[in-house]
Tab-separated table of N, CA and C in Angstrom:
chain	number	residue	atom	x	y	z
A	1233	UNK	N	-44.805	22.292	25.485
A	1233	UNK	CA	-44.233	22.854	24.289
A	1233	UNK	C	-44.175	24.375	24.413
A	1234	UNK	N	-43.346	25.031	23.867
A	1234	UNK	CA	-43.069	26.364	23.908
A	1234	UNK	C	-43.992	27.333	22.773
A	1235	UNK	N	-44.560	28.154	23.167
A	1235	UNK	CA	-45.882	28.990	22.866
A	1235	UNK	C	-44.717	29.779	21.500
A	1236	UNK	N	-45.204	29.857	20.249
A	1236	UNK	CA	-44.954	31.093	19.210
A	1236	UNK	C	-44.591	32.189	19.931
A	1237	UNK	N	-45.886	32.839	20.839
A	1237	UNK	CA	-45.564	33.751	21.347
A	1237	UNK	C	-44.663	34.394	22.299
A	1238	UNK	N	-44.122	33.215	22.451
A	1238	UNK	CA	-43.345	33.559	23.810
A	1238	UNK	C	-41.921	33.799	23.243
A	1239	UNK	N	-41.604	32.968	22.246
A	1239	UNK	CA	-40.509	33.746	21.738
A	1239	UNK	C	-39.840	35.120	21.828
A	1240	UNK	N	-39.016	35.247	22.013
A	1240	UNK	CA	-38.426	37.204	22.183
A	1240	UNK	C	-36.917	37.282	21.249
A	1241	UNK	N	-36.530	37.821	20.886
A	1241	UNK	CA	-34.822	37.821	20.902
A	1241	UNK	C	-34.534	39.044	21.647
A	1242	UNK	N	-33.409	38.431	22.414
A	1242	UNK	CA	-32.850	39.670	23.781
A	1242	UNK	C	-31.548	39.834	22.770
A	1243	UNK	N	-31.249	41.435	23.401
A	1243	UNK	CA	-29.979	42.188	23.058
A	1243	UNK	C	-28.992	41.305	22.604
A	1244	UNK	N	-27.971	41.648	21.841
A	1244	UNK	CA	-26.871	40.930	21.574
A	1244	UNK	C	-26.000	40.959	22.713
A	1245	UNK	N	-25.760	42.223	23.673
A	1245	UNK	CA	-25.017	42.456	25.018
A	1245	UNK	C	-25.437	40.941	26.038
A	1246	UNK	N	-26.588	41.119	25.885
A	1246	UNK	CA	-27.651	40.570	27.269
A	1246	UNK	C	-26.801	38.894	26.955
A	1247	UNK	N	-26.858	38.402	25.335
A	1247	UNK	CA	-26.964	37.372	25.209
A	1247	UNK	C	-25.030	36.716	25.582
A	1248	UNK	N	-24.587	37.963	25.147
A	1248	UNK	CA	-22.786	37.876	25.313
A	1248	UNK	C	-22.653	37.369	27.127
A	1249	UNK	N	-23.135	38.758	27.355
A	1249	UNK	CA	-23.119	38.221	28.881
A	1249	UNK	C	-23.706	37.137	29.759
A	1250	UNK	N	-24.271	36.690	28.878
A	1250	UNK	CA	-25.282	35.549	29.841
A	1250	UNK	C	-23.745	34.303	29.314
A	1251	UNK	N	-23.842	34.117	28.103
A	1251	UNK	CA	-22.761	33.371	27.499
A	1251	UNK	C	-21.590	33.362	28.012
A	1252	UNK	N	-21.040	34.687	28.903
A	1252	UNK	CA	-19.834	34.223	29.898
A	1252	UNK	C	-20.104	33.722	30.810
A	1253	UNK	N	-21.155	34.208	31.493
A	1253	UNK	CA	-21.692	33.568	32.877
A	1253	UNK	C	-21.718	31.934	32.707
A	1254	UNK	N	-22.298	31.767	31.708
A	1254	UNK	CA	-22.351	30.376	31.528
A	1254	UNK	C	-20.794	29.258	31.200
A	1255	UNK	N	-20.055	29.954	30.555
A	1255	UNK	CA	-18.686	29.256	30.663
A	1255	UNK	C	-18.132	29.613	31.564
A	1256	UNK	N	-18.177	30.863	32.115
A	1256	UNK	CA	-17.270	30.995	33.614
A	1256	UNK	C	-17.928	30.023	34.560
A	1257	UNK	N	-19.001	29.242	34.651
A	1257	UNK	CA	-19.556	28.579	35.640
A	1257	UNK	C	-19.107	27.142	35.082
A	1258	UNK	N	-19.187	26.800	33.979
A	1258	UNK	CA	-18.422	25.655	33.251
A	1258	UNK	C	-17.036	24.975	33.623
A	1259	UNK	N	-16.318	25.925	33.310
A	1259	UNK	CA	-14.929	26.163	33.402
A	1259	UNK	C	-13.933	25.789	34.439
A	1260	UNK	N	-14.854	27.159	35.775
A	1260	UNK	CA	-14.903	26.429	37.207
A	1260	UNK	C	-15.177	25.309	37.487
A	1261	UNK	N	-16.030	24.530	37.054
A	1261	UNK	CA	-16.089	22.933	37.477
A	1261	UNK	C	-17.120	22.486	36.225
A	1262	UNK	N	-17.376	21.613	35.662
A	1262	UNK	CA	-18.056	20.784	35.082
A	1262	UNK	C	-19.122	20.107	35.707
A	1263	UNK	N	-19.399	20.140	37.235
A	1263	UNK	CA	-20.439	19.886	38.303
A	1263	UNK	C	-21.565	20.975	37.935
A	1264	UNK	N	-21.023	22.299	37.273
A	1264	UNK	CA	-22.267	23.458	37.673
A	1264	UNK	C	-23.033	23.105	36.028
A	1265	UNK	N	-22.812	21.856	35.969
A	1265	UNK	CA	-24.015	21.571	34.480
A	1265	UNK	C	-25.323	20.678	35.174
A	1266	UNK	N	-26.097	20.850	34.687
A	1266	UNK	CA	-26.863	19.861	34.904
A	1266	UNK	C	-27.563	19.268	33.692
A	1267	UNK	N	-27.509	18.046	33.498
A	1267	UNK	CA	-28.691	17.972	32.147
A	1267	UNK	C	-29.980	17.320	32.550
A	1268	UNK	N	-30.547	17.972	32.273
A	1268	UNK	CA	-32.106	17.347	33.328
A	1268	UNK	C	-32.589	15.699	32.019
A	1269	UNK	N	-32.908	15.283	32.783
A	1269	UNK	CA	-33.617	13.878	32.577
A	1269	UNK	C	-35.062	13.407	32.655
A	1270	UNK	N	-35.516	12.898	31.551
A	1270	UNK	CA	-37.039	13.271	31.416
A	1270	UNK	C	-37.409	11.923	32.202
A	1271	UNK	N	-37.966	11.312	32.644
A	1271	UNK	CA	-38.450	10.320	33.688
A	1271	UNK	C	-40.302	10.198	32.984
A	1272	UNK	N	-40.465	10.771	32.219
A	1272	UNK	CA	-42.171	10.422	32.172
A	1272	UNK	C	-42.296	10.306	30.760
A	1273	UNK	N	-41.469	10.907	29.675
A	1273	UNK	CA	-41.537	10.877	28.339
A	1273	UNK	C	-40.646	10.343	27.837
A	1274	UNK	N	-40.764	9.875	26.322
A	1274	UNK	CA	-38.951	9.852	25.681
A	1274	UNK	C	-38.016	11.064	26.289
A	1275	UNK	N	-36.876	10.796	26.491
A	1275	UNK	CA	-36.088	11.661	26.800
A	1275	UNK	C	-35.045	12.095	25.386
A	1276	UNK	N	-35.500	12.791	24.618
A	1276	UNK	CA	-34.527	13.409	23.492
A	1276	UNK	C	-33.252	13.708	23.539
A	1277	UNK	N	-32.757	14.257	24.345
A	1277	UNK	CA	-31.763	14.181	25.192
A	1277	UNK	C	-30.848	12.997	25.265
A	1278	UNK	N	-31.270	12.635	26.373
A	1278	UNK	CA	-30.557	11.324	26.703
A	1278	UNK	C	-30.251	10.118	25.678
A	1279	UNK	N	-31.482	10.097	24.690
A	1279	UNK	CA	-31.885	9.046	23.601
A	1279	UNK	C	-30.231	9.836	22.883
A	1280	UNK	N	-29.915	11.328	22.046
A	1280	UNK	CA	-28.725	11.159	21.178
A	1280	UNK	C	-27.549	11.364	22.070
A	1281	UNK	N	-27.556	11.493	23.071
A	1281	UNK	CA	-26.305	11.350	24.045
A	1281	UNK	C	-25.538	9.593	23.749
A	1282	UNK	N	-26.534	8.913	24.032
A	1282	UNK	CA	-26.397	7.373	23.746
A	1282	UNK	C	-25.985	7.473	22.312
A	1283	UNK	N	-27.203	7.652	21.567
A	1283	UNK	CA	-26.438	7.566	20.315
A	1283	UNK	C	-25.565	7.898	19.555
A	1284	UNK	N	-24.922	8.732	19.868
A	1284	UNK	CA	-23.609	9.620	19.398
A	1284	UNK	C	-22.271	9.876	20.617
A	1285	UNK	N	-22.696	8.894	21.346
A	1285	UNK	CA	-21.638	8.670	22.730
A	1285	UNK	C	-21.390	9.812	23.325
A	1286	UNK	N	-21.588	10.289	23.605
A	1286	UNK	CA	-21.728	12.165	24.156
A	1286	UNK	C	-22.052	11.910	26.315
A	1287	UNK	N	-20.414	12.075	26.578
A	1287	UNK	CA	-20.809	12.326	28.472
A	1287	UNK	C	-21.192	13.810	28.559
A	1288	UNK	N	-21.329	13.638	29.545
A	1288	UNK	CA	-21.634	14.808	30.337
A	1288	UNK	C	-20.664	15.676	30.138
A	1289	UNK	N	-19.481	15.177	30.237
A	1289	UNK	CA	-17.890	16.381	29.561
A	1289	UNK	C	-18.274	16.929	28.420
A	1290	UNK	N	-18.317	15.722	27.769
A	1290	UNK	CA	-18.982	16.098	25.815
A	1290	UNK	C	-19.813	17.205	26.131
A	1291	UNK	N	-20.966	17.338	26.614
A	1291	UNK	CA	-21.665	18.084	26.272
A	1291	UNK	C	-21.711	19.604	27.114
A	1292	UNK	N	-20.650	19.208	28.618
A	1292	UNK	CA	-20.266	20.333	28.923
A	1292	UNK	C	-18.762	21.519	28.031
A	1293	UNK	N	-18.410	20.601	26.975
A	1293	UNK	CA	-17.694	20.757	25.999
A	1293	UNK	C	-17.806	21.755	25.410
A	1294	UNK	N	-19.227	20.898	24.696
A	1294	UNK	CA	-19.857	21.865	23.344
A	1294	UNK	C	-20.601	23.246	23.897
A	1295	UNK	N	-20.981	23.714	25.461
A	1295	UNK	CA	-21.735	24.521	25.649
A	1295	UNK	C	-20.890	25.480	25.803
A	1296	UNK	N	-19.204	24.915	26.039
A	1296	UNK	CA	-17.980	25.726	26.515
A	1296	UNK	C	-17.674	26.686	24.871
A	1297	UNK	N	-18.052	26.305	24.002
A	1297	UNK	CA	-18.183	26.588	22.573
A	1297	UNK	C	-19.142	27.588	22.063
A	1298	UNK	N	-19.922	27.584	23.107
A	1298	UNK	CA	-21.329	28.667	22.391
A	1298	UNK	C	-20.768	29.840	22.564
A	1299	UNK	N	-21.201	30.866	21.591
A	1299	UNK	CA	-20.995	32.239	21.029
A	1299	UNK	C	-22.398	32.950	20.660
A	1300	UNK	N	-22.383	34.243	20.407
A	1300	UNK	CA	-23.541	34.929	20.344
A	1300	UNK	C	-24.352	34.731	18.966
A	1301	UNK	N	-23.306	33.955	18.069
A	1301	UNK	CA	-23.840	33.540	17.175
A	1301	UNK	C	-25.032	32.098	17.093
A	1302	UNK	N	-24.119	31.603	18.109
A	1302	UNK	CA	-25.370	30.043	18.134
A	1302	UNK	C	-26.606	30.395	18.056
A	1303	UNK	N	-27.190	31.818	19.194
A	1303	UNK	CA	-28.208	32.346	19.752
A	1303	UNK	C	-29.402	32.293	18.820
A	1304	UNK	N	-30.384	31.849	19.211
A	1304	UNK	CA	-31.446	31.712	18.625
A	1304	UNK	C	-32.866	32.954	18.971
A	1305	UNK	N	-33.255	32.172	20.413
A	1305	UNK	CA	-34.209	32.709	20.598
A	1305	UNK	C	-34.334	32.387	22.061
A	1306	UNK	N	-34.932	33.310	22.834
A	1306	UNK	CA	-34.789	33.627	24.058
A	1306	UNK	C	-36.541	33.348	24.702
A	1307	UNK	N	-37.364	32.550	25.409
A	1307	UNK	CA	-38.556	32.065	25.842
A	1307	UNK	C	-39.002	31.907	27.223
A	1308	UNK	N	-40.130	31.778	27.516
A	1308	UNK	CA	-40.415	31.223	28.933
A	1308	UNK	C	-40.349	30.014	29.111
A	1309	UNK	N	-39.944	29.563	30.185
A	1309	UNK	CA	-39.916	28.242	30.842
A	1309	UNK	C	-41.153	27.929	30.774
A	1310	UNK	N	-41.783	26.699	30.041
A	1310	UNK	CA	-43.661	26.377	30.259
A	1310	UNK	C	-43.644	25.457	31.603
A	1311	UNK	N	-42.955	25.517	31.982
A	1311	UNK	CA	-42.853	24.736	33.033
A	1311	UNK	C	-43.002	25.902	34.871
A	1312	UNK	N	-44.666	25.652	35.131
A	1312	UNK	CA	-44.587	26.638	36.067
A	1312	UNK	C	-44.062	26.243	37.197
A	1313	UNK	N	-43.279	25.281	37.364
A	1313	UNK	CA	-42.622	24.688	38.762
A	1313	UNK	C	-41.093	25.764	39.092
A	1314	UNK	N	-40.894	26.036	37.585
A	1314	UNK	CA	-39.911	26.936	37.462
A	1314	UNK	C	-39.482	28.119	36.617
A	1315	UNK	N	-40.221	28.462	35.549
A	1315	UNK	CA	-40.364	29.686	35.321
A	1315	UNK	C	-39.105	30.168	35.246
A	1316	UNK	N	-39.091	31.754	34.631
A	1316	UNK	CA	-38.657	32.346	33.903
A	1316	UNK	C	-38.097	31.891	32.480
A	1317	UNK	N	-36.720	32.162	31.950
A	1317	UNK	CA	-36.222	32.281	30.327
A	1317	UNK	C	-35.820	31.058	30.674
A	1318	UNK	N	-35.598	30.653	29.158
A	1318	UNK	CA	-35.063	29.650	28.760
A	1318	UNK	C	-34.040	30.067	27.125
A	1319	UNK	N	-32.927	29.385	27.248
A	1319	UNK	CA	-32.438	30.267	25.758
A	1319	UNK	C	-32.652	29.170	24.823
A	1320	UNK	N	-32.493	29.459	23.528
A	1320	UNK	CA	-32.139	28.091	22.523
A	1320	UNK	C	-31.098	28.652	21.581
A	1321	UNK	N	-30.291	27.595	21.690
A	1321	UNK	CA	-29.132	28.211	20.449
A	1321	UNK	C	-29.144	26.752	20.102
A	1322	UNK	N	-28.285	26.754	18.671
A	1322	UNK	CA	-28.006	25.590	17.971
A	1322	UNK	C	-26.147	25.683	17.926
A	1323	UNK	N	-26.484	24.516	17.978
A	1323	UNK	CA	-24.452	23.847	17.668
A	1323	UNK	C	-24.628	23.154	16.552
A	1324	UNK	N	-23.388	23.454	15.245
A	1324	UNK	CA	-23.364	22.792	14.727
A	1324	UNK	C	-22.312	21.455	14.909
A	1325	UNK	N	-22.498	20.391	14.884
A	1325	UNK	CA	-21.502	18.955	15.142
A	1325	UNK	C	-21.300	17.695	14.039
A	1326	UNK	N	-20.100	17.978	14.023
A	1326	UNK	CA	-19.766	17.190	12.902
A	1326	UNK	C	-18.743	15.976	12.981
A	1327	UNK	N	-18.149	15.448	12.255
A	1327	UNK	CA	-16.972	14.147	12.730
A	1327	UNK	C	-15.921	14.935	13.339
A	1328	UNK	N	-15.329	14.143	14.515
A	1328	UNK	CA	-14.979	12.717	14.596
A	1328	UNK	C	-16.292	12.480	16.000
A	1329	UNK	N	-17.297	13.680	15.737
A	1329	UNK	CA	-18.285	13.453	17.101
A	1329	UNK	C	-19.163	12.553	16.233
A	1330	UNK	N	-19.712	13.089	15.453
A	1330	UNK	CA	-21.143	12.154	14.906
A	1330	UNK	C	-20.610	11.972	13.282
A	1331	UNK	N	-21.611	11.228	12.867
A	1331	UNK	CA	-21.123	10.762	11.600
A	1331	UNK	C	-21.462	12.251	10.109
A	1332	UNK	N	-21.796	12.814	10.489
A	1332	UNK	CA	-22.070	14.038	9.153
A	1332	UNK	C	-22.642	15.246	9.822
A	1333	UNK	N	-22.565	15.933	9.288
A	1333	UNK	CA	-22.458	17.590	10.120
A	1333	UNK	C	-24.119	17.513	10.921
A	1334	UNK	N	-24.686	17.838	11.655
A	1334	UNK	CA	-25.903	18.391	12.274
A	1334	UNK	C	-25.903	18.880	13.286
A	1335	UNK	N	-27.104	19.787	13.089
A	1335	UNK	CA	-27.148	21.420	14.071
A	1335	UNK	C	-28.160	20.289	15.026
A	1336	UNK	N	-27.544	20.561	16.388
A	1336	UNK	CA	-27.966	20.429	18.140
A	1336	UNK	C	-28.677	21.647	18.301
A	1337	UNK	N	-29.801	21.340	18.806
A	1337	UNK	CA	-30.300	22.196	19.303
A	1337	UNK	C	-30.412	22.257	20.866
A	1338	UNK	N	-30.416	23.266	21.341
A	1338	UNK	CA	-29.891	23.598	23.086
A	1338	UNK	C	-30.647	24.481	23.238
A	1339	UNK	N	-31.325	23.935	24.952
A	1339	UNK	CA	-32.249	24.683	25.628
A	1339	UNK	C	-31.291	24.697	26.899
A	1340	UNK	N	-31.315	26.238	27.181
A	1340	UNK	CA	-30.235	26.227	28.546
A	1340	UNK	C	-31.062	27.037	29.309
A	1341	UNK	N	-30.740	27.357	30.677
A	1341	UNK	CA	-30.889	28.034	31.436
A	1341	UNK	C	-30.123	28.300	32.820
A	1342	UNK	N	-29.995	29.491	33.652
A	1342	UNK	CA	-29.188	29.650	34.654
A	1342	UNK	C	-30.166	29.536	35.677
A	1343	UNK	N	-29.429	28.683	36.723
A	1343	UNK	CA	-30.375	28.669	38.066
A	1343	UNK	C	-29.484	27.721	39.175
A	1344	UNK	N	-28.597	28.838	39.521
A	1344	UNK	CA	-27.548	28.726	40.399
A	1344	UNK	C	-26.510	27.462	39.368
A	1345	UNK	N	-27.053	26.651	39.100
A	1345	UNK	CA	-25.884	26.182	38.062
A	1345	UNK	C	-26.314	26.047	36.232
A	1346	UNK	N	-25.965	25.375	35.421
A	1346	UNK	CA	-26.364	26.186	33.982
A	1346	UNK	C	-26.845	24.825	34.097
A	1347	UNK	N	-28.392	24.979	34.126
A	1347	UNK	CA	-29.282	23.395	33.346
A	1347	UNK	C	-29.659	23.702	32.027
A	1348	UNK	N	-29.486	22.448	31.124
A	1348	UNK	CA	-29.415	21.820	29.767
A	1348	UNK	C	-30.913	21.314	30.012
A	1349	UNK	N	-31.403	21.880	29.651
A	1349	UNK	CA	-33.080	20.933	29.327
A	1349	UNK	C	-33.271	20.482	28.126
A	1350	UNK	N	-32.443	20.504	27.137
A	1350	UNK	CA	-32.437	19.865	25.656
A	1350	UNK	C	-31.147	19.734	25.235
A	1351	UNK	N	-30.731	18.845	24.490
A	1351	UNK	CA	-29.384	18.870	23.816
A	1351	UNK	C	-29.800	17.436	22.951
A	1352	UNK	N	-30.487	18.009	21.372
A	1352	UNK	CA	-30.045	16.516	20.392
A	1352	UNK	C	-30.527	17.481	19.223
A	1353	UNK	N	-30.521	16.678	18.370
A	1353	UNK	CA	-30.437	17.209	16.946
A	1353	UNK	C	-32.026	18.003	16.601
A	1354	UNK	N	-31.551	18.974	15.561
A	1354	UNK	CA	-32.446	19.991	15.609
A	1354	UNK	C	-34.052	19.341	14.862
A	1355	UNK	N	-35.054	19.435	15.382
A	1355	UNK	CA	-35.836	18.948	14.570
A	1355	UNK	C	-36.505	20.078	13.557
A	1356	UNK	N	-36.433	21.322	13.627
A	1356	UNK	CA	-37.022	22.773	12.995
A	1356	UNK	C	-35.585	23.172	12.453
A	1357	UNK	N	-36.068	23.974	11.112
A	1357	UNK	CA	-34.907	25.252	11.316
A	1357	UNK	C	-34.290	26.192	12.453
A	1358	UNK	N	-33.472	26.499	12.824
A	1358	UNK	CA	-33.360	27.496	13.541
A	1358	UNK	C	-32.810	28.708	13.175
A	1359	UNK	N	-33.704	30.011	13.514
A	1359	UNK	CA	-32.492	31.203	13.090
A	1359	UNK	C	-31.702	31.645	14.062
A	1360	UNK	N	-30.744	32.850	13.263
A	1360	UNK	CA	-29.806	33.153	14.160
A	1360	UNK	C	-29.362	34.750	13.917
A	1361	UNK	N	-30.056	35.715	15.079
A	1361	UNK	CA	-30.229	37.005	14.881
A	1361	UNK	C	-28.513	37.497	14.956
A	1362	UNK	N	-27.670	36.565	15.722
A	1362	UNK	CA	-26.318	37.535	15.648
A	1362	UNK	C	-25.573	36.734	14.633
A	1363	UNK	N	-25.813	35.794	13.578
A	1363	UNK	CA	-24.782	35.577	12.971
A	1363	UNK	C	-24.197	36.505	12.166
């Protein structure tokens, strides 16, 4: 789980630019996604992908969509196999994807291609320093 403390919010620049990097790598191919797959726990993830029919396009879709507004909050990876940031922004998604509006919450990160370590519905509030 991700520490209170580790939370940061980075620049609005930092977050723009990371946000092209990430659709210019999209864009170019739909291969440079990865959505990681939990193998030892429920997988949250995978569990509303199923449930809301969502491929891998779908969800390389919705990330093609993020803006500096989604931006949440910027963290460490707790995961020391791999380390450094991790971002979280929220999407909001509504019909003809799922049945009534709800904010996705998204854990991304860059590492040679853009891995998705979260993508399902938000379980917290989330804020949003550039809306």
């Amino acid at each position: 789980m991700i520490s209170i403390s580790t939370k940061r919010i980075d620049p609005k620049d930092a977050i723009t630019q990371l946000l092209e990097n990430i659709h210019e790598r999209l864009r170019s191919d739909s291969d440079n996604l990865v959505i990681v797959k939990k193998t030892s726990t429920f997988d949250k993830t995978t569990a509303f992908m199923i449930k809301v029919g969502l491929s891998h396009q779908s969800v390389c879709d919705e990330l093609l969509k993020l803006d500096v507004t989604n931006y949440s909050y910027t963290a460490n990876d707790y995961d020391p196999a791999f380390g450094g940031d991790v971002y979280i922004c929220g999407q909001t998604m509504g019909p003809p994807i799922v049945a009534s509006l709800i904010i996705v919450y998204i854990k991304i990160k860059v590492r040679g291609k853009v891995v998705c370590l979260s993508f399902h519905e938000a379980e917290e509030r989330l804020n949003y320093p550039y809306l």
